[in-house]
mmCIF file of C-alpha atoms and ligand atoms in Angstrom:
data_model
loop_
_atom_site.group_PDB
_atom_site.id
_atom_site.type_symbol
_atom_site.label_atom_id
_atom_site.label_comp_id
_atom_site.label_asym_id
_atom_site.label_seq_id
_atom_site.Cartn_x
_atom_site.Cartn_y
_atom_site.Cartn_z
ATOM 1 C CA MET A 1 -0.184 -0.180 -0.210
ATOM 2 C CA SER A 2 1.403 3.126 -1.096
ATOM 3 C CA SER A 3 0.984 5.815 1.423
ATOM 4 C CA SER A 4 1.274 9.948 0.151
ATOM 5 C CA PHE A 5 1.883 9.928 4.591
ATOM 6 C CA LYS A 6 5.007 11.966 6.216
ATOM 7 C CA GLU A 7 6.513 10.745 8.739
ATOM 8 C CA GLU A 8 7.481 13.404 11.183
ATOM 9 C CA PRO A 9 10.946 13.445 12.415
ATOM 10 C CA LYS A 10 11.872 12.629 16.569
ATOM 11 C CA LEU A 11 12.463 15.039 18.288
ATOM 12 C CA THR A 12 14.796 15.194 21.057
ATOM 13 C CA ILE A 13 14.738 17.347 23.939
ATOM 14 C CA ALA A 14 17.723 17.464 26.776
ATOM 15 C CA MET A 15 16.579 17.795 30.024
ATOM 16 C CA PRO A 16 19.152 19.453 32.541
ATOM 17 C CA LYS A 17 19.047 16.954 36.326
ATOM 18 C CA GLY A 18 20.005 19.184 38.800
ATOM 19 C CA ARG A 19 18.779 22.293 40.237
ATOM 20 C CA ILE A 20 15.942 23.596 37.856
ATOM 21 C CA PHE A 21 15.054 19.569 36.773
ATOM 22 C CA GLU A 22 11.393 19.850 39.148
ATOM 23 C CA GLU A 23 10.946 23.076 37.528
ATOM 24 C CA ALA A 24 11.574 22.734 34.205
ATOM 25 C CA VAL A 25 9.139 19.285 35.003
ATOM 26 C CA GLY A 26 6.357 21.395 35.751
ATOM 27 C CA PHE A 27 6.897 23.706 33.051
ATOM 28 C CA LEU A 28 6.798 20.656 30.605
ATOM 29 C CA GLN A 29 3.657 19.016 32.268
ATOM 30 C CA GLN A 30 2.039 22.931 32.026
ATOM 31 C CA ALA A 31 2.430 23.258 28.783
ATOM 32 C CA GLY A 32 0.745 19.907 27.734
ATOM 33 C CA LEU A 33 3.919 17.835 27.123
ATOM 34 C CA ASN A 34 2.915 14.109 28.898
ATOM 35 C CA VAL A 35 5.051 13.671 31.186
ATOM 36 C CA THR A 36 5.658 9.837 32.459
ATOM 37 C CA ALA A 37 6.690 9.067 35.770
ATOM 38 C CA GLU A 38 9.426 7.913 33.752
ATOM 39 C CA LEU A 39 10.807 10.784 33.521
ATOM 40 C CA LYS A 40 11.472 11.773 37.198
ATOM 41 C CA ASP A 41 11.781 8.716 38.845
ATOM 42 C CA SER A 42 13.200 6.818 36.683
ATOM 43 C CA ARG A 43 17.118 6.114 36.056
ATOM 44 C CA LYS A 44 16.200 5.697 32.273
ATOM 45 C CA LEU A 45 18.230 8.413 30.648
ATOM 46 C CA ILE A 46 15.893 8.083 27.554
ATOM 47 C CA ILE A 47 12.706 8.399 27.773
ATOM 48 C CA PRO A 48 9.639 8.512 24.142
ATOM 49 C CA VAL A 49 6.568 10.623 25.006
ATOM 50 C CA GLU A 50 4.087 7.864 23.910
ATOM 51 C CA GLY A 51 2.310 8.658 21.219
ATOM 52 C CA THR A 52 4.148 11.470 20.350
ATOM 53 C CA ASN A 53 7.565 12.449 17.803
ATOM 54 C CA LEU A 54 9.166 13.488 21.164
ATOM 55 C CA GLN A 55 11.084 12.178 23.599
ATOM 56 C CA PHE A 56 13.380 12.965 26.382
ATOM 57 C CA ILE A 57 17.319 12.955 27.355
ATOM 58 C CA LEU A 58 18.191 13.352 30.604
ATOM 59 C CA ALA A 59 21.738 14.952 31.035
ATOM 60 C CA LYS A 60 24.261 17.497 33.530
ATOM 61 C CA PRO A 61 22.518 20.633 32.906
ATOM 62 C CA THR A 62 26.738 21.972 32.133
ATOM 63 C CA ASP A 63 25.877 19.048 28.764
ATOM 64 C CA VAL A 64 22.833 20.235 27.754
ATOM 65 C CA PRO A 65 24.129 22.552 25.172
ATOM 66 C CA THR A 66 26.680 19.776 24.251
ATOM 67 C CA TYR A 67 24.049 17.295 23.066
ATOM 68 C CA VAL A 68 22.397 20.583 21.205
ATOM 69 C CA GLU A 69 25.820 21.955 19.757
ATOM 70 C CA TYR A 70 26.291 18.343 18.088
ATOM 71 C CA GLY A 71 22.703 17.722 17.559
ATOM 72 C CA VAL A 72 21.891 14.532 19.009
ATOM 73 C CA ALA A 73 19.044 16.927 20.719
ATOM 74 C CA ASP A 74 17.222 18.945 19.248
ATOM 75 C CA VAL A 75 16.043 20.645 21.664
ATOM 76 C CA GLY A 76 17.568 21.982 25.254
ATOM 77 C CA VAL A 77 16.554 23.157 28.679
ATOM 78 C CA VAL A 78 19.013 25.176 30.098
ATOM 79 C CA GLY A 79 20.345 27.910 32.760
ATOM 80 C CA LYS A 80 21.844 30.956 30.904
ATOM 81 C CA ASP A 81 24.613 30.366 33.629
ATOM 82 C CA VAL A 82 25.265 26.958 31.536
ATOM 83 C CA LEU A 83 25.047 28.838 28.416
ATOM 84 C CA LEU A 84 27.487 31.826 29.772
ATOM 85 C CA GLU A 85 29.821 29.499 30.552
ATOM 86 C CA GLU A 86 30.266 26.669 27.992
ATOM 87 C CA GLU A 87 29.620 28.989 25.007
ATOM 88 C CA ARG A 88 28.434 26.294 22.887
ATOM 89 C CA ASP A 89 27.740 27.309 19.465
ATOM 90 C CA VAL A 90 23.025 27.006 19.706
ATOM 91 C CA TYR A 91 20.691 29.324 18.612
ATOM 92 C CA GLU A 92 18.912 30.608 21.759
ATOM 93 C CA LEU A 93 15.099 30.068 21.151
ATOM 94 C CA LEU A 94 12.672 31.479 24.719
ATOM 95 C CA ASP A 95 13.293 32.708 27.750
ATOM 96 C CA LEU A 96 10.950 29.982 30.215
ATOM 97 C CA ARG A 97 11.271 32.989 32.654
ATOM 98 C CA ILE A 98 11.750 30.319 35.415
ATOM 99 C CA GLY A 99 15.153 29.195 37.084
ATOM 100 C CA TYR A 100 15.189 32.439 38.572
ATOM 101 C CA CYS A 101 18.590 33.012 40.184
ATOM 102 C CA ARG A 102 21.971 35.819 40.398
ATOM 103 C CA MET A 103 25.150 35.164 39.389
ATOM 104 C CA MET A 104 27.163 37.256 42.115
ATOM 105 C CA VAL A 105 30.630 37.671 43.246
ATOM 106 C CA ALA A 106 30.742 36.920 47.322
ATOM 107 C CA GLY A 107 32.795 36.769 49.984
ATOM 108 C CA LEU A 108 33.431 37.150 53.817
ATOM 109 C CA PRO A 109 32.210 40.079 55.367
ATOM 110 C CA GLY A 110 34.529 43.413 55.709
ATOM 111 C CA TRP A 111 36.604 41.674 52.168
ATOM 112 C CA LYS A 112 38.880 43.669 51.284
ATOM 113 C CA PRO A 113 42.006 43.474 48.538
ATOM 114 C CA THR A 114 44.464 41.398 48.742
ATOM 115 C CA GLU A 115 47.716 41.499 46.758
ATOM 116 C CA ALA A 116 47.422 37.993 44.622
ATOM 117 C CA PRO A 117 43.530 37.977 44.674
ATOM 118 C CA ARG A 118 41.817 34.293 44.418
ATOM 119 C CA VAL A 119 38.493 33.502 42.390
ATOM 120 C CA ALA A 120 36.999 30.154 43.357
ATOM 121 C CA SER A 121 33.966 29.013 40.696
ATOM 122 C CA LYS A 122 32.382 26.238 39.079
ATOM 123 C CA TYR A 123 32.059 28.887 36.593
ATOM 124 C CA PRO A 124 35.312 30.126 35.163
ATOM 125 C CA ARG A 125 34.659 31.423 31.585
ATOM 126 C CA ILE A 126 31.904 33.923 33.504
ATOM 127 C CA ALA A 127 34.099 34.913 36.562
ATOM 128 C CA SER A 128 37.927 36.088 34.236
ATOM 129 C CA ARG A 129 35.974 37.104 31.356
ATOM 130 C CA TYR A 130 34.209 39.416 34.803
ATOM 131 C CA PHE A 131 36.755 40.397 35.910
ATOM 132 C CA ARG A 132 38.728 41.359 32.852
ATOM 133 C CA GLN A 133 35.953 43.644 32.744
ATOM 134 C CA GLN A 134 36.352 45.359 35.607
ATOM 135 C CA GLY A 135 39.921 45.455 34.945
ATOM 136 C CA GLN A 136 41.163 43.695 37.612
ATOM 137 C CA GLN A 137 43.540 40.946 37.873
ATOM 138 C CA VAL A 138 42.480 37.972 39.499
ATOM 139 C CA GLU A 139 43.384 33.919 39.564
ATOM 140 C CA VAL A 140 40.555 31.940 39.073
ATOM 141 C CA ILE A 141 40.051 28.429 40.468
ATOM 142 C CA LYS A 142 37.784 25.723 39.860
ATOM 143 C CA LEU A 143 35.768 23.689 41.274
ATOM 144 C CA ASN A 144 33.319 21.827 41.012
ATOM 145 C CA GLY A 145 30.971 22.359 44.164
ATOM 146 C CA SER A 146 30.297 23.217 47.313
ATOM 147 C CA VAL A 147 32.922 26.566 46.066
ATOM 148 C CA GLU A 148 30.906 28.225 49.672
ATOM 149 C CA LEU A 149 34.214 26.165 51.073
ATOM 150 C CA ALA A 150 36.267 28.199 49.484
ATOM 151 C CA PRO A 151 36.410 31.714 51.348
ATOM 152 C CA MET A 152 36.173 29.919 54.720
ATOM 153 C CA ILE A 153 38.989 28.050 54.621
ATOM 154 C CA GLY A 154 41.794 30.834 52.671
ATOM 155 C CA LEU A 155 40.971 28.789 49.709
ATOM 156 C CA ALA A 156 40.242 31.692 47.730
ATOM 157 C CA ASP A 157 39.260 35.259 49.316
ATOM 158 C CA ARG A 158 36.065 34.968 47.244
ATOM 159 C CA ILE A 159 33.457 33.258 45.533
ATOM 160 C CA VAL A 160 31.280 33.417 41.337
ATOM 161 C CA ASP A 161 28.770 31.720 42.171
ATOM 162 C CA ILE A 162 24.669 31.545 41.626
ATOM 163 C CA VAL A 163 22.779 32.688 44.407
ATOM 164 C CA SER A 164 18.806 31.812 44.285
ATOM 165 C CA THR A 165 17.285 31.766 48.200
ATOM 166 C CA GLY A 166 21.119 33.004 49.892
ATOM 167 C CA GLN A 167 20.519 30.613 51.904
ATOM 168 C CA THR A 168 23.816 28.310 51.161
ATOM 169 C CA LEU A 169 25.326 31.753 51.280
ATOM 170 C CA ARG A 170 24.227 32.941 54.636
ATOM 171 C CA GLU A 171 24.206 29.529 56.204
ATOM 172 C CA ASN A 172 28.278 29.742 55.823
ATOM 173 C CA GLY A 173 28.434 33.246 56.580
ATOM 174 C CA LEU A 174 29.506 34.755 53.437
ATOM 175 C CA VAL A 175 27.618 38.074 51.869
ATOM 176 C CA GLU A 176 26.716 38.750 48.117
ATOM 177 C CA LEU A 177 28.905 41.814 47.134
ATOM 178 C CA GLU A 178 28.519 42.320 42.837
ATOM 179 C CA HIS A 179 26.198 41.628 40.762
ATOM 180 C CA ILE A 180 27.248 39.758 37.704
ATOM 181 C CA CYS A 181 24.025 39.281 35.963
ATOM 182 C CA ASP A 182 20.323 37.539 36.694
ATOM 183 C CA ILE A 183 19.829 34.219 35.450
ATOM 184 C CA THR A 184 16.730 32.145 34.366
ATOM 185 C CA THR A 185 15.829 28.927 32.143
ATOM 186 C CA ARG A 186 16.202 28.922 28.443
ATOM 187 C CA LEU A 187 14.884 26.543 25.417
ATOM 188 C CA ILE A 188 18.136 26.080 22.779
ATOM 189 C CA ALA A 189 17.593 24.358 19.396
ATOM 190 C CA ASN A 190 20.500 22.846 17.379
ATOM 191 C CA ARG A 191 20.545 25.642 13.876
ATOM 192 C CA ALA A 192 20.009 22.699 11.670
ATOM 193 C CA SER A 193 17.478 21.017 13.501
ATOM 194 C CA TYR A 194 15.491 24.275 13.357
ATOM 195 C CA ARG A 195 16.135 25.028 10.431
ATOM 196 C CA MET A 196 15.651 20.911 8.970
ATOM 197 C CA LYS A 197 12.960 20.175 11.684
ATOM 198 C CA SER A 198 11.267 23.526 11.366
ATOM 199 C CA GLU A 199 7.732 22.471 12.787
ATOM 200 C CA ALA A 200 8.747 20.134 15.271
ATOM 201 C CA VAL A 201 10.878 22.877 16.814
ATOM 202 C CA ASP A 202 8.418 25.885 16.231
ATOM 203 C CA ASP A 203 5.694 22.868 17.679
ATOM 204 C CA VAL A 204 7.854 22.517 20.875
ATOM 205 C CA ALA A 205 8.599 26.307 21.172
ATOM 206 C CA GLN A 206 4.928 27.952 20.463
ATOM 207 C CA LYS A 207 3.166 24.882 23.532
ATOM 208 C CA PHE A 208 6.290 27.152 26.039
ATOM 209 C CA LEU A 209 5.237 30.284 24.477
ATOM 210 C CA GLN A 210 1.796 29.282 25.856
ATOM 211 C CA VAL A 211 2.960 28.545 29.707
ATOM 212 C CA ILE A 212 5.998 31.345 29.926
ATOM 213 C CA PRO A 213 4.894 33.484 33.169
ATOM 214 C CA LYS A 214 3.837 36.913 33.010
ATOM 215 C CA ARG A 215 6.548 39.732 33.800
HETATM 216 C C1 PRP B 301 23.689 25.988 43.542
HETATM 217 C C2 PRP B 301 24.892 27.611 43.904
HETATM 218 C C3 PRP B 301 24.893 27.738 45.534
HETATM 219 C C4 PRP B 301 23.191 27.558 46.142
HETATM 220 C C5 PRP B 301 22.305 29.095 45.686
HETATM 221 O O1 PRP B 301 24.261 24.774 44.145
HETATM 222 O O2 PRP B 301 25.932 26.834 43.839
HETATM 223 O O3 PRP B 301 25.497 26.987 46.456
HETATM 224 O O4 PRP B 301 22.741 26.657 44.248
HETATM 225 O O5 PRP B 301 21.350 28.120 46.096
HETATM 226 P P1 PRP B 301 20.722 29.382 47.718
HETATM 227 O O6 PRP B 301 20.884 30.545 47.680
HETATM 228 O O7 PRP B 301 19.509 28.546 47.048
HETATM 229 O O8 PRP B 301 21.449 29.310 48.888
HETATM 230 P P2 PRP B 301 23.664 23.876 43.502
HETATM 231 O O9 PRP B 301 22.554 23.640 44.228
HETATM 232 O O10 PRP B 301 22.998 23.451 42.032
HETATM 233 O O11 PRP B 301 25.195 22.807 43.983
HETATM 234 P P3 PRP B 301 26.464 22.388 43.915
HETATM 235 O O12 PRP B 301 26.981 23.016 45.061
HETATM 236 O O13 PRP B 301 26.823 21.095 44.139
HETATM 237 O O14 PRP B 301 26.105 22.583 42.406
#
């Protein structure tokens, strides 16, 4: 039997595990995507959405732009912090206006400039760029987490990190010193997918657009 029916291309959406996952999943649900318990509860990393041409892949947040740049995911949900740090060649489609936090310089109260300033961060590129723009020479030390430890134990005099509720800083006796930028969650797309699978990408973007919180 011949058929003129054109099969829709499969669309792969990369989702970040970690900080923004819960809020992002809530967002997908609101947008009417059929998010099953599998996405939230299982250890599976590839999750097809039954009855649709969609599948999710679950990735470490910092890897989401990598999957999207290389086209193994067509679109991805990712924090602007990760985009600014990873500098991947992806197309930023939408500001989803969720996952609000701020990129800050923080340190011990009463912090004074030292001769050989050291800054610890999970975001070495953002930190280096910021201090270069400020005309300050600093040594940036890359850490992978628990960055707030660094000033407390004398590894660095300041940190660059995201602050959301401020609880982590408070509980570790640190204060916000300088505001670098605000951060929200974004929808990104692979450049080729955006052209070749424009209908499917648009469809997802439109669904998201409907539920983006108003300012
Ligand atoms: C982030 C960030 C801070 C904390 C800020 O860490 O690096 O440590 O959240 O949130 P708050 O202002 O609401 O306290 P994350 O939870 O991603 O863990 P990590 O330190 O292991 O990277």
